[in-house]
Coordinates of C-alpha atoms in Angstrom, one line a residue:
M1 CA 11.5 7.2 -38.0
T2 CA 10.7 10.8 -37.9
T3 CA 12.4 13.5 -35.8
K4 CA 8.9 14.9 -35.2
Q5 CA 7.8 12.1 -32.9
I6 CA 8.6 12.1 -29.1
I7 CA 7.4 10.2 -26.1
F8 CA 7.5 11.8 -22.6
T9 CA 7.3 9.8 -19.4
G10 CA 7.4 10.5 -15.6
G11 CA 5.0 10.4 -12.7
G12 CA 4.0 9.3 -9.2
T13 CA 4.2 12.9 -7.9
A14 CA 3.5 16.3 -9.4
G15 CA 7.3 17.0 -9.2
H16 CA 7.8 14.2 -11.8
V17 CA 5.5 15.9 -14.2
M18 CA 6.1 19.6 -13.9
V19 CA 9.2 19.8 -16.2
N20 CA 7.3 17.8 -18.8
L21 CA 4.4 20.3 -18.5
A22 CA 7.0 23.2 -19.0
I23 CA 8.5 21.8 -22.3
I24 CA 5.6 19.9 -23.9
P25 CA 4.1 23.2 -25.2
E26 CA 7.4 24.0 -27.0
F27 CA 7.4 20.7 -28.9
L28 CA 3.7 21.2 -29.8
K29 CA 4.6 24.6 -31.2
D30 CA 7.3 23.0 -33.3
G31 CA 4.8 20.5 -34.8
W32 CA 6.0 17.4 -33.0
T33 CA 3.6 14.4 -32.4
I34 CA 3.6 13.8 -28.7
D35 CA 2.7 10.7 -26.7
Y36 CA 3.0 10.3 -22.9
I37 CA 3.5 7.0 -21.1
G38 CA 2.3 7.1 -17.4
S39 CA 0.7 5.0 -14.8
K40 CA -3.0 4.1 -14.8
N41 CA -3.9 6.0 -11.7
G42 CA -1.1 8.4 -10.9
I43 CA -1.3 12.2 -10.7
E44 CA 0.4 12.4 -14.1
K45 CA -2.8 11.0 -15.7
D46 CA -4.8 13.9 -14.3
L47 CA -2.2 16.5 -15.3
I48 CA -1.4 15.2 -18.8
E49 CA -4.6 13.6 -20.2
P50 CA -6.5 17.0 -20.5
L51 CA -3.6 18.4 -22.7
E52 CA -4.7 19.0 -26.3
G53 CA -2.3 17.4 -28.8
V54 CA -0.9 14.8 -26.3
T55 CA -1.9 11.1 -26.3
Y56 CA -1.7 9.5 -22.9
H57 CA -0.9 5.7 -22.6
P58 CA -1.3 4.1 -19.2
I59 CA 1.0 1.1 -18.3
S60 CA 1.5 -1.2 -15.3
T61 CA 4.1 0.0 -12.9
G62 CA 5.7 -0.9 -9.6
K63 CA 6.3 1.3 -6.6
L64 CA 9.1 1.8 -4.1
R65 CA 8.0 1.1 -0.5
R66 CA 10.2 1.7 2.5
Y67 CA 8.1 -0.7 4.5
F68 CA 7.1 -4.4 4.3
S69 CA 4.1 -5.1 2.1
K70 CA 2.9 -8.1 0.2
E71 CA 2.7 -5.7 -2.8
N72 CA 6.5 -5.7 -2.9
F73 CA 6.3 -9.3 -4.2
K74 CA 4.0 -8.3 -7.0
D75 CA 6.0 -5.3 -8.2
P76 CA 8.6 -7.1 -10.3
F77 CA 5.8 -8.7 -12.3
K78 CA 4.1 -5.3 -12.7
V79 CA 7.4 -3.8 -14.0
L80 CA 7.8 -6.7 -16.4
K81 CA 4.2 -6.1 -17.7
G82 CA 4.8 -2.4 -17.9
T83 CA 8.0 -3.0 -19.9
W84 CA 6.2 -5.2 -22.4
Q85 CA 3.4 -2.6 -22.7
A86 CA 5.9 0.2 -23.2
H87 CA 7.8 -1.9 -25.7
R88 CA 4.6 -2.3 -27.7
I89 CA 3.8 1.4 -27.6
I90 CA 7.3 2.5 -28.6
G91 CA 7.2 0.0 -31.4
K92 CA 3.9 1.3 -32.7
K93 CA 4.7 5.0 -32.3
K94 CA 8.4 4.9 -33.4
P95 CA 9.6 8.0 -31.6
A96 CA 12.8 9.6 -32.4
V97 CA 13.6 10.2 -28.8
I98 CA 12.1 9.7 -25.3
F99 CA 12.3 12.2 -22.4
S100 CA 11.9 11.0 -18.8
K101 CA 11.3 13.0 -15.7
G102 CA 11.6 10.1 -13.4
G103 CA 9.4 8.2 -11.0
F104 CA 8.8 4.5 -11.1
V105 CA 6.6 4.5 -14.2
S106 CA 9.7 5.7 -16.1
V107 CA 11.8 2.6 -15.4
P108 CA 10.0 0.1 -17.7
V109 CA 9.8 2.9 -20.4
L110 CA 13.5 3.4 -20.4
V111 CA 14.2 -0.4 -20.5
A112 CA 11.8 -0.7 -23.4
A113 CA 13.5 2.3 -25.1
R114 CA 16.9 0.6 -25.0
M115 CA 15.3 -2.7 -26.4
R116 CA 13.9 -0.7 -29.3
G117 CA 17.1 1.3 -29.9
V118 CA 15.4 4.7 -29.1
P119 CA 17.7 7.3 -27.4
A120 CA 16.4 8.5 -24.1
V121 CA 17.2 11.6 -22.0
I122 CA 16.6 11.7 -18.3
H123 CA 16.1 14.8 -16.1
E124 CA 17.1 14.6 -12.4
S125 CA 15.7 17.5 -10.3
D126 CA 17.0 16.5 -6.9
Y127 CA 20.5 17.0 -5.4
T128 CA 21.1 13.3 -5.5
P129 CA 19.5 10.9 -8.0
G130 CA 16.4 9.0 -6.9
L131 CA 16.2 5.2 -7.1
A132 CA 14.0 5.2 -10.2
N133 CA 16.5 7.3 -12.1
K134 CA 19.4 5.3 -10.7
L135 CA 17.8 2.2 -12.2
A136 CA 17.0 4.0 -15.5
I137 CA 20.3 5.8 -16.1
P138 CA 22.1 2.8 -17.7
F139 CA 19.4 2.8 -20.4
A140 CA 19.7 6.6 -21.2
K141 CA 22.0 8.5 -23.5
K142 CA 22.0 11.8 -21.4
V143 CA 21.2 12.7 -17.8
L144 CA 20.4 16.3 -17.0
A145 CA 20.8 17.8 -13.6
T146 CA 19.2 20.8 -11.9
F147 CA 21.8 21.2 -9.1
P148 CA 25.4 21.6 -10.3
E149 CA 26.6 19.3 -7.5
T150 CA 24.4 16.5 -8.8
V151 CA 26.8 15.8 -11.7
Q152 CA 29.3 14.2 -9.3
Y153 CA 26.7 11.4 -8.7
L154 CA 26.2 10.7 -12.4
P155 CA 28.2 8.9 -15.1
E156 CA 30.6 11.5 -16.4
Q157 CA 30.0 10.8 -20.1
K158 CA 26.2 11.2 -19.7
A159 CA 25.9 14.0 -17.2
E160 CA 25.2 17.6 -17.9
W161 CA 24.2 20.4 -15.6
I162 CA 21.4 22.6 -17.1
G163 CA 19.8 24.3 -14.1
A164 CA 16.2 24.5 -13.1
V165 CA 13.3 24.3 -15.7
V166 CA 10.6 26.7 -14.5
R167 CA 7.1 26.9 -16.0
E168 CA 6.8 30.2 -17.8
E169 CA 3.1 30.5 -17.0
L170 CA 3.9 31.0 -13.3
F171 CA 5.2 34.5 -14.2
T172 CA 1.9 35.4 -15.8
G173 CA -0.3 35.3 -12.6
S174 CA -2.9 38.1 -12.0
R175 CA -3.0 39.7 -8.5
E176 CA -6.6 40.7 -9.2
K177 CA -7.6 37.2 -10.0
G178 CA -5.7 35.9 -6.9
F179 CA -7.5 38.4 -4.6
D180 CA -10.9 37.6 -6.2
M181 CA -10.4 33.8 -5.7
T182 CA -9.4 34.1 -2.1
G183 CA -11.4 37.2 -0.9
F184 CA -8.1 38.5 0.5
S185 CA -6.8 42.1 0.5
N186 CA -3.3 43.6 0.0
K187 CA -3.3 44.9 3.6
K188 CA -1.8 41.8 5.2
N189 CA 0.9 39.3 4.0
V190 CA -0.3 36.3 2.2
L191 CA 1.2 33.0 3.3
L192 CA 0.9 30.0 0.8
I193 CA 1.2 26.6 2.5
M194 CA 1.5 23.4 0.5
G195 CA 2.5 19.9 1.5
G196 CA 3.2 18.4 -1.9
S197 CA 0.7 17.0 -4.4
A198 CA -0.6 14.4 -1.9
G199 CA -0.7 16.8 1.0
S200 CA 0.8 16.3 4.4
K201 CA -1.2 15.3 7.4
K202 CA 1.4 16.5 9.9
I203 CA 1.7 19.9 8.2
N204 CA -2.0 20.3 7.9
E205 CA -2.6 19.5 11.6
A206 CA 0.1 22.0 12.7
V207 CA -1.3 24.7 10.5
R208 CA -4.9 24.3 11.7
E209 CA -3.9 24.1 15.3
G210 CA -1.9 27.3 14.9
L211 CA -4.4 29.1 12.7
E212 CA -5.5 31.5 15.4
E213 CA -1.9 32.8 15.8
L214 CA -1.1 32.7 12.1
L215 CA -4.2 34.7 11.1
K216 CA -2.9 37.6 13.4
Q217 CA 0.0 38.0 11.0
F218 CA -1.1 36.4 7.7
Q219 CA -3.8 35.7 5.2
V220 CA -3.4 31.9 4.6
V221 CA -3.8 29.9 1.4
H222 CA -3.7 26.3 2.4
I223 CA -3.2 23.7 -0.4
C224 CA -3.8 20.6 1.8
G225 CA -4.1 17.6 -0.6
K226 CA -6.8 15.4 -1.9
D227 CA -9.7 14.7 0.6
N228 CA -7.9 16.9 3.2
I229 CA -10.2 19.9 3.3
D230 CA -11.7 20.5 6.7
E231 CA -14.7 22.8 6.5
T232 CA -14.8 23.3 10.3
Y233 CA -11.9 25.7 10.0
E234 CA -13.4 27.9 7.3
Q235 CA -13.1 31.6 8.3
E236 CA -12.1 35.0 7.0
G237 CA -8.4 35.1 5.9
Y238 CA -8.1 31.3 5.4
V239 CA -8.9 29.4 2.3
Q240 CA -8.3 25.7 1.5
Y241 CA -7.8 23.9 -1.8
E242 CA -7.2 20.2 -2.3
Y243 CA -4.9 20.8 -5.3
V244 CA -4.4 23.8 -7.6
Q245 CA -3.2 23.7 -11.2
D246 CA -4.2 26.6 -13.6
E247 CA -5.0 29.0 -10.8
L248 CA -1.6 28.5 -9.0
K249 CA 0.0 31.3 -10.9
D250 CA -2.7 33.7 -9.6
L251 CA -2.3 32.5 -6.1
L252 CA 1.5 33.0 -6.4
A253 CA 1.0 36.5 -7.7
I254 CA -0.5 37.5 -4.3
T255 CA 1.8 35.3 -2.2
D256 CA 4.4 37.0 0.0
L257 CA 5.8 33.9 1.8
V258 CA 5.7 30.2 1.2
C259 CA 5.7 27.2 3.5
S260 CA 6.4 24.0 1.5
R261 CA 7.9 20.6 1.2
A262 CA 11.4 20.7 -0.4
G263 CA 10.8 19.0 -3.8
A264 CA 13.4 20.5 -6.2
N265 CA 11.0 21.6 -8.9
A266 CA 8.8 23.5 -6.5
I267 CA 11.6 25.3 -4.6
F268 CA 13.3 26.4 -7.7
E269 CA 10.0 27.8 -8.9
F270 CA 9.6 29.8 -5.7
L271 CA 13.2 31.0 -6.1
A272 CA 12.6 32.2 -9.6
L273 CA 9.5 34.0 -8.3
N274 CA 11.4 35.6 -5.4
K275 CA 9.2 34.0 -2.7
P276 CA 11.0 33.5 0.7
M277 CA 10.2 30.1 1.9
L278 CA 10.1 27.9 5.0
L279 CA 10.9 24.4 3.9
I280 CA 9.7 21.3 5.8
P281 CA 11.4 18.4 4.0
L282 CA 10.2 14.9 4.1
S283 CA 12.0 13.0 6.8
R284 CA 14.4 10.1 6.2
Q285 CA 11.8 7.8 7.7
A286 CA 9.4 8.7 4.9
S287 CA 11.9 9.2 2.0
R288 CA 15.5 8.6 0.9
G289 CA 16.4 12.1 2.3
D290 CA 16.5 14.0 -1.0
Q291 CA 14.3 16.8 0.2
I292 CA 16.5 17.3 3.3
V293 CA 19.6 17.8 1.1
N294 CA 17.6 20.1 -1.2
A295 CA 16.5 22.2 1.7
Q296 CA 19.9 22.4 3.2
S297 CA 21.3 23.6 -0.1
F298 CA 18.8 26.4 -0.2
E299 CA 19.2 27.3 3.4
K300 CA 23.0 27.5 2.9
Q301 CA 22.5 29.9 0.0
G302 CA 20.2 32.1 2.1
Y303 CA 17.0 31.4 0.0
A304 CA 15.1 29.6 2.7
K305 CA 14.7 28.7 6.3
V306 CA 14.3 25.0 7.3
L307 CA 12.2 23.2 9.9
E308 CA 12.9 19.5 10.1
E309 CA 9.8 17.3 10.2
E310 CA 10.9 15.7 13.5
E311 CA 10.9 19.2 15.0
L312 CA 7.5 20.2 13.5
S313 CA 4.8 21.2 16.0
T314 CA 2.3 24.0 16.1
D315 CA 4.6 26.2 18.2
S316 CA 7.7 25.6 16.0
L317 CA 5.7 26.2 12.8
V318 CA 4.3 29.5 14.0
T319 CA 7.7 30.6 15.4
S320 CA 9.5 29.7 12.2
L321 CA 7.0 31.5 10.0
L322 CA 7.2 34.6 12.1
E323 CA 11.0 34.5 11.8
L324 CA 10.6 34.1 8.0
K325 CA 8.4 37.2 7.9
K326 CA 10.9 39.2 9.9
D327 CA 13.8 38.2 7.5
K328 CA 11.9 38.2 4.2
F329 CA 13.6 41.3 2.8
E330 CA 17.1 39.9 3.6
I331 CA 16.1 36.6 1.9
K332 CA 14.7 38.4 -1.1
D333 CA 18.0 40.2 -1.5
K334 CA 19.8 36.9 -1.6
M335 CA 17.2 35.6 -4.2
N336 CA 17.8 38.7 -6.4
Q337 CA 21.4 37.6 -6.8
Y338 CA 20.3 34.2 -8.3
R339 CA 20.5 34.1 -12.1
S340 CA 18.4 31.3 -13.6
S341 CA 20.1 29.7 -16.6
E342 CA 18.3 29.2 -19.9
A343 CA 17.5 25.7 -18.7
K344 CA 14.3 25.0 -20.7
E345 CA 16.0 26.0 -24.0
K346 CA 19.0 23.8 -23.1
V347 CA 16.8 20.8 -22.4
I348 CA 14.9 21.2 -25.6
D349 CA 18.2 21.5 -27.6
I350 CA 19.6 18.4 -26.0
I351 CA 16.5 16.3 -26.7
K352 CA 16.4 17.4 -30.3
N353 CA 20.1 16.6 -30.7
Q354 CA 19.5 13.1 -29.5
A355 CA 16.7 12.7 -32.0
N356 CA 18.9 13.6 -34.9

């Protein structure tokens, strides 16, 4: 077994991939051989497969549904199949360590890692652990947390707070490129709206219905999710994208304010970039409530304003965004007091120590 071989896993949403995207380049620089185990059709496949130097392995995976579906009866068999597939991949690749960012694709990988005797490190971004990570934690050696409060929900002997891992490329955006992409100017505030990697129908509808009012105060970049672009709303000061990857840094370079879901990775990136934010967390009907807790934590610290999804309407969205604009300098002052830890370096050191 060589200490230069590592397998990454995690997927289902972009949030379960971003930390991996932040640290994979560091392992490539150090000469590690990198494999990635993900799902067959998840967003992680689109994000990871194009990376040079990384071999992607798709496996079968289940899915957590908070509603009745006949697919729920098939999922245990999918997980068993995925565990067998991961067991075979790990046996062939013989990694020194496995790093998991969570999501349901990671569960069979972590089970297979324990069966093969390979140490695994889990990263938990949210305030409280997600179900996939809860299932996987017994099979891991270490569990790393973004929020310091998260440690209380983790096994004491495995838990370690490391802070937020932020992609360094986000700090390298070009305002010139951002303005060229959008056709915007620096004469009016730029508002970036994003509803998560899959988009949000409710946010999209509220934005478009309130567009006339919003455009009086803002230039709007709307990242609306796959197949959610509506060309009937195209006009000066408003641009739409299904999903943005490489160009996100340039869009953020021109962004003054953000309206977003409250996934932990995204909001810590906005915090690191000093972007005042209006957070619209996923409701408890659509999730386990992790985004609500994330948003409440940021609101309490003065980094964000929060609009609950149950209260989301065209009027409440416009009103909340105008309040955000009014208070943006006060919020920026709070953000300037935040000191990000050397989280990425800590994660890499912990992974390498497990590989020794």
